[in-house]
Coordinates of C-alpha atoms in Angstrom, one line a residue:
Chain M
A53 CA -5.1 56.6 -229.1
Q54 CA -8.4 56.5 -230.9
K55 CA -10.8 53.6 -231.0
V56 CA -14.0 53.0 -232.9
T57 CA -16.3 50.1 -232.0
Q58 CA -19.1 48.7 -234.1
A59 CA -20.8 46.0 -232.1
Q60 CA -23.0 44.8 -234.9
T61 CA -21.1 42.4 -237.1
E62 CA -23.9 41.6 -239.5
I63 CA -27.5 42.8 -239.9
S64 CA -30.2 41.5 -242.2
V65 CA -33.3 43.5 -242.9
V66 CA -36.2 43.2 -245.4
E67 CA -36.4 45.8 -248.1
K68 CA -38.1 49.0 -247.0
E69 CA -37.4 48.5 -243.4
D70 CA -35.4 51.1 -241.5
V71 CA -32.1 50.0 -240.1
T72 CA -29.7 51.7 -237.6
L73 CA -26.0 51.0 -237.4
D74 CA -24.4 51.6 -234.1
C75 CA -21.0 53.2 -233.5
V76 CA -19.2 54.0 -230.3
Y77 CA -15.9 55.9 -230.3
E78 CA -13.1 56.7 -227.9
T79 CA -10.7 59.7 -228.0
R80 CA -9.1 62.0 -225.6
D81 CA -9.1 64.9 -228.1
T82 CA -11.8 67.5 -227.9
T83 CA -11.7 68.2 -231.6
Y84 CA -12.3 65.3 -234.0
Y85 CA -14.3 64.2 -237.0
L86 CA -16.6 61.3 -237.4
F87 CA -17.5 59.6 -240.6
W88 CA -19.6 56.9 -242.1
Y89 CA -18.3 55.0 -245.2
K90 CA -20.0 52.4 -247.3
Q91 CA -17.9 49.6 -248.9
P92 CA -19.8 47.7 -251.6
P93 CA -18.4 44.4 -252.9
S94 CA -16.2 46.3 -255.4
G95 CA -14.1 47.4 -252.4
E96 CA -14.1 51.1 -253.1
L97 CA -15.0 53.2 -250.1
V98 CA -17.9 55.5 -250.5
F99 CA -18.1 58.6 -248.3
L100 CA -21.5 59.0 -246.7
I101 CA -21.5 61.6 -243.9
R102 CA -19.1 63.6 -241.8
R103 CA -19.6 65.3 -238.5
N104 CA -17.2 67.4 -236.4
S105 CA -17.1 67.2 -232.6
F106 CA -18.5 70.7 -232.1
D107 CA -21.7 70.0 -234.0
E108 CA -24.1 67.7 -232.4
Q109 CA -27.0 68.7 -234.5
N110 CA -28.5 65.6 -236.1
E111 CA -29.6 65.9 -239.6
I112 CA -31.3 64.0 -242.3
S113 CA -29.9 63.7 -245.8
G114 CA -32.3 61.8 -248.1
R115 CA -32.7 58.3 -246.7
Y116 CA -29.7 58.8 -244.4
S117 CA -29.8 60.3 -240.9
W118 CA -27.4 60.2 -238.0
N119 CA -27.6 60.6 -234.2
F120 CA -24.4 62.1 -232.7
Q121 CA -24.3 62.1 -228.9
K122 CA -21.1 63.2 -227.3
S123 CA -22.4 62.3 -223.8
T124 CA -22.4 58.6 -224.8
S125 CA -19.7 58.9 -227.5
S126 CA -22.0 57.4 -230.0
F127 CA -22.5 58.2 -233.7
N128 CA -25.3 56.0 -235.0
F129 CA -26.4 55.9 -238.6
T130 CA -29.9 55.2 -239.9
I131 CA -31.0 54.2 -243.3
T132 CA -34.7 54.7 -243.9
A133 CA -36.7 52.6 -246.3
S134 CA -33.7 50.3 -247.0
Q135 CA -33.1 49.1 -250.6
V136 CA -31.2 46.1 -251.9
V137 CA -28.5 48.5 -253.2
D138 CA -27.8 49.5 -249.6
S139 CA -26.3 46.0 -249.1
A140 CA -22.6 46.6 -248.2
V141 CA -20.2 46.9 -245.3
Y142 CA -20.5 50.1 -243.4
F143 CA -17.6 51.6 -241.5
C144 CA -17.7 54.2 -238.8
A145 CA -14.5 56.2 -238.6
L146 CA -12.8 58.9 -236.7
S147 CA -10.0 61.3 -237.5
L148 CA -8.2 64.2 -235.8
P149 CA -7.6 67.6 -237.4
G150 CA -4.1 68.8 -238.2
G151 CA -1.3 67.5 -240.3
Y152 CA -1.6 63.9 -239.1
Q153 CA -5.0 63.0 -240.3
K154 CA -5.0 59.3 -240.2
V155 CA -8.4 57.7 -240.1
T156 CA -9.3 55.1 -237.5
F157 CA -11.9 52.7 -238.7
G158 CA -14.4 50.6 -236.8
T159 CA -14.6 46.9 -237.5
G160 CA -17.5 47.3 -239.9
T161 CA -21.1 46.2 -240.1
K162 CA -22.2 44.1 -243.0
L163 CA -25.7 45.0 -244.0
Q164 CA -27.8 42.7 -246.1
V165 CA -31.1 44.0 -247.5
I166 CA -33.3 41.1 -248.5
P167 CA -35.8 41.8 -251.4
Chain X
G120 CA -14.0 66.9 -257.7
A121 CA -10.8 65.6 -256.2
V122 CA -9.9 62.0 -257.1
V123 CA -7.3 59.6 -255.8
S124 CA -6.3 56.9 -258.2
Q125 CA -4.5 53.6 -257.7
H126 CA -2.7 51.4 -260.1
P127 CA -3.0 48.6 -260.6
S128 CA -6.5 47.8 -259.5
W129 CA -5.5 44.2 -259.0
V130 CA -2.4 42.1 -259.3
I131 CA -1.4 38.5 -259.0
C132 CA 2.2 37.6 -258.4
K133 CA 4.3 34.7 -257.5
S134 CA 5.7 34.3 -254.0
G135 CA 9.1 35.9 -253.7
T136 CA 8.5 38.7 -256.2
S137 CA 8.1 42.4 -255.6
V138 CA 5.0 44.4 -256.4
K139 CA 4.7 48.1 -256.7
I140 CA 1.4 49.9 -256.2
E141 CA 0.9 53.6 -257.2
C142 CA -1.3 56.1 -255.5
R143 CA -1.9 59.4 -257.3
S144 CA -3.8 62.5 -256.4
L145 CA -5.2 63.6 -259.7
D146 CA -6.1 67.3 -259.3
F147 CA -4.7 68.3 -256.0
Q148 CA -1.4 68.1 -254.2
A149 CA -0.8 65.9 -251.2
T150 CA 2.3 66.2 -249.0
T151 CA 0.9 63.4 -247.0
M152 CA -0.7 60.2 -248.1
F153 CA -1.8 57.2 -246.1
W154 CA -1.6 53.5 -246.9
Y155 CA -4.2 51.1 -245.4
R156 CA -4.4 47.3 -245.6
Q157 CA -7.6 45.4 -245.4
F158 CA -7.7 41.6 -245.0
P159 CA -10.9 39.8 -246.1
K160 CA -13.9 40.5 -243.9
Q161 CA -11.8 42.8 -241.7
S162 CA -11.5 46.5 -241.2
L163 CA -9.0 48.9 -242.8
M164 CA -5.8 49.2 -240.8
L165 CA -3.3 52.0 -241.2
M166 CA 0.1 50.7 -242.4
A167 CA 2.1 53.8 -242.9
T168 CA 2.0 57.5 -243.5
S169 CA 3.8 58.6 -246.6
N170 CA 5.5 62.0 -246.5
E171 CA 6.6 63.9 -249.5
G172 CA 10.4 64.4 -249.5
S173 CA 11.0 62.5 -246.3
K174 CA 10.8 59.0 -244.8
A175 CA 7.5 57.3 -244.3
T176 CA 6.2 56.7 -240.8
Y177 CA 5.2 53.1 -240.2
E178 CA 2.6 51.8 -237.7
Q179 CA 3.6 49.4 -235.0
G180 CA 4.0 45.9 -236.4
V181 CA 4.5 46.9 -240.0
E182 CA 7.8 45.9 -241.5
K183 CA 9.4 49.0 -243.1
D184 CA 11.9 46.9 -245.0
K185 CA 9.1 44.8 -246.5
F186 CA 6.7 47.6 -247.4
L187 CA 8.8 50.3 -249.0
I188 CA 7.1 53.6 -249.5
N189 CA 8.3 56.4 -251.7
H190 CA 6.6 59.8 -251.9
A191 CA 8.7 61.4 -254.6
S192 CA 6.3 64.1 -255.7
L193 CA 3.3 66.0 -254.4
T194 CA 0.9 63.8 -256.4
L195 CA 2.4 60.3 -256.2
S196 CA 3.2 57.8 -253.5
T197 CA 4.2 54.3 -254.2
L198 CA 4.1 51.2 -252.0
T199 CA 6.3 48.3 -252.9
V200 CA 5.7 45.0 -251.3
T201 CA 9.1 43.3 -251.4
S202 CA 9.5 39.5 -251.6
A203 CA 5.8 39.0 -251.4
H204 CA 4.3 36.0 -249.7
P205 CA 0.8 34.6 -249.6
E206 CA 0.1 36.2 -246.3
D207 CA 0.6 39.6 -247.9
S208 CA -2.4 39.0 -250.1
S209 CA -4.8 41.8 -249.1
F210 CA -6.6 44.8 -250.3
Y211 CA -4.4 47.9 -250.2
I212 CA -6.0 51.3 -250.1
C213 CA -4.4 54.7 -250.1
S214 CA -5.8 58.1 -249.1
A215 CA -4.9 61.7 -249.2
P216 CA -6.2 64.6 -247.2
A217 CA -7.9 67.3 -249.2
Q218 CA -5.7 70.2 -249.8
G219 CA -6.3 73.0 -247.3
R220 CA -8.8 71.0 -245.3
T221 CA -8.4 69.0 -242.1
D222 CA -11.8 67.2 -242.2
T223 CA -11.7 65.5 -245.6
Q224 CA -9.8 62.5 -246.9
Y225 CA -10.0 61.1 -250.4
F226 CA -9.6 57.4 -250.7
G227 CA -8.3 55.5 -253.7
P228 CA -10.3 52.6 -255.2
G229 CA -7.9 50.1 -253.8
T230 CA -5.5 47.5 -255.1
R231 CA -6.2 43.8 -254.6
L232 CA -3.0 41.8 -254.3
T233 CA -3.0 38.1 -254.6
V234 CA 0.3 36.3 -254.0
L235 CA 0.4 32.7 -255.2

């Protein structure tokens, strides 16, 4: 079974600060996908990033970057120069390839960016 | 791009009534769809997997007789909450895998159910 842990329940930062959201996952499968989703108060999930288990290259996409380390089973997500619009709940998630592609979500981290 | 829609976006009903929620893939076919439930300030939990042309697969602890799932076509899955009670009040989200891909899921906007 898969498990995703987000130890940070709530984080508050002042606008323009950088913030890192932590995620640790568990799976016995060697092939898997990791995701970060944003859920604003409206409730609709917004896809942010995806990484497959064979690609540990860390990248930057605009103000977003991630640090994927298989050795520690971590997939941390960083927002640079945070903005008030970044305030939301962020979910880390994991899925397996193949026909049964259910997504296992972490417990979520509520981010509040204070102006 | 591909979109998954849900209808209604919100519904309020009286205890004891049944409520049907629709999940549609708008420009792609989905032989499989997933239904998630999210209680306030909690994570999304998978309820069931909807399979086109066959019975749904329910996660442990989910009552299949209470949450009826019908996947009658390649673009539509419905979740019916039968004899709803206040504890069924939740945010229900469906998703569908992108056609031909194993690394992409499209999520619907969710349906907020309130049972009085």
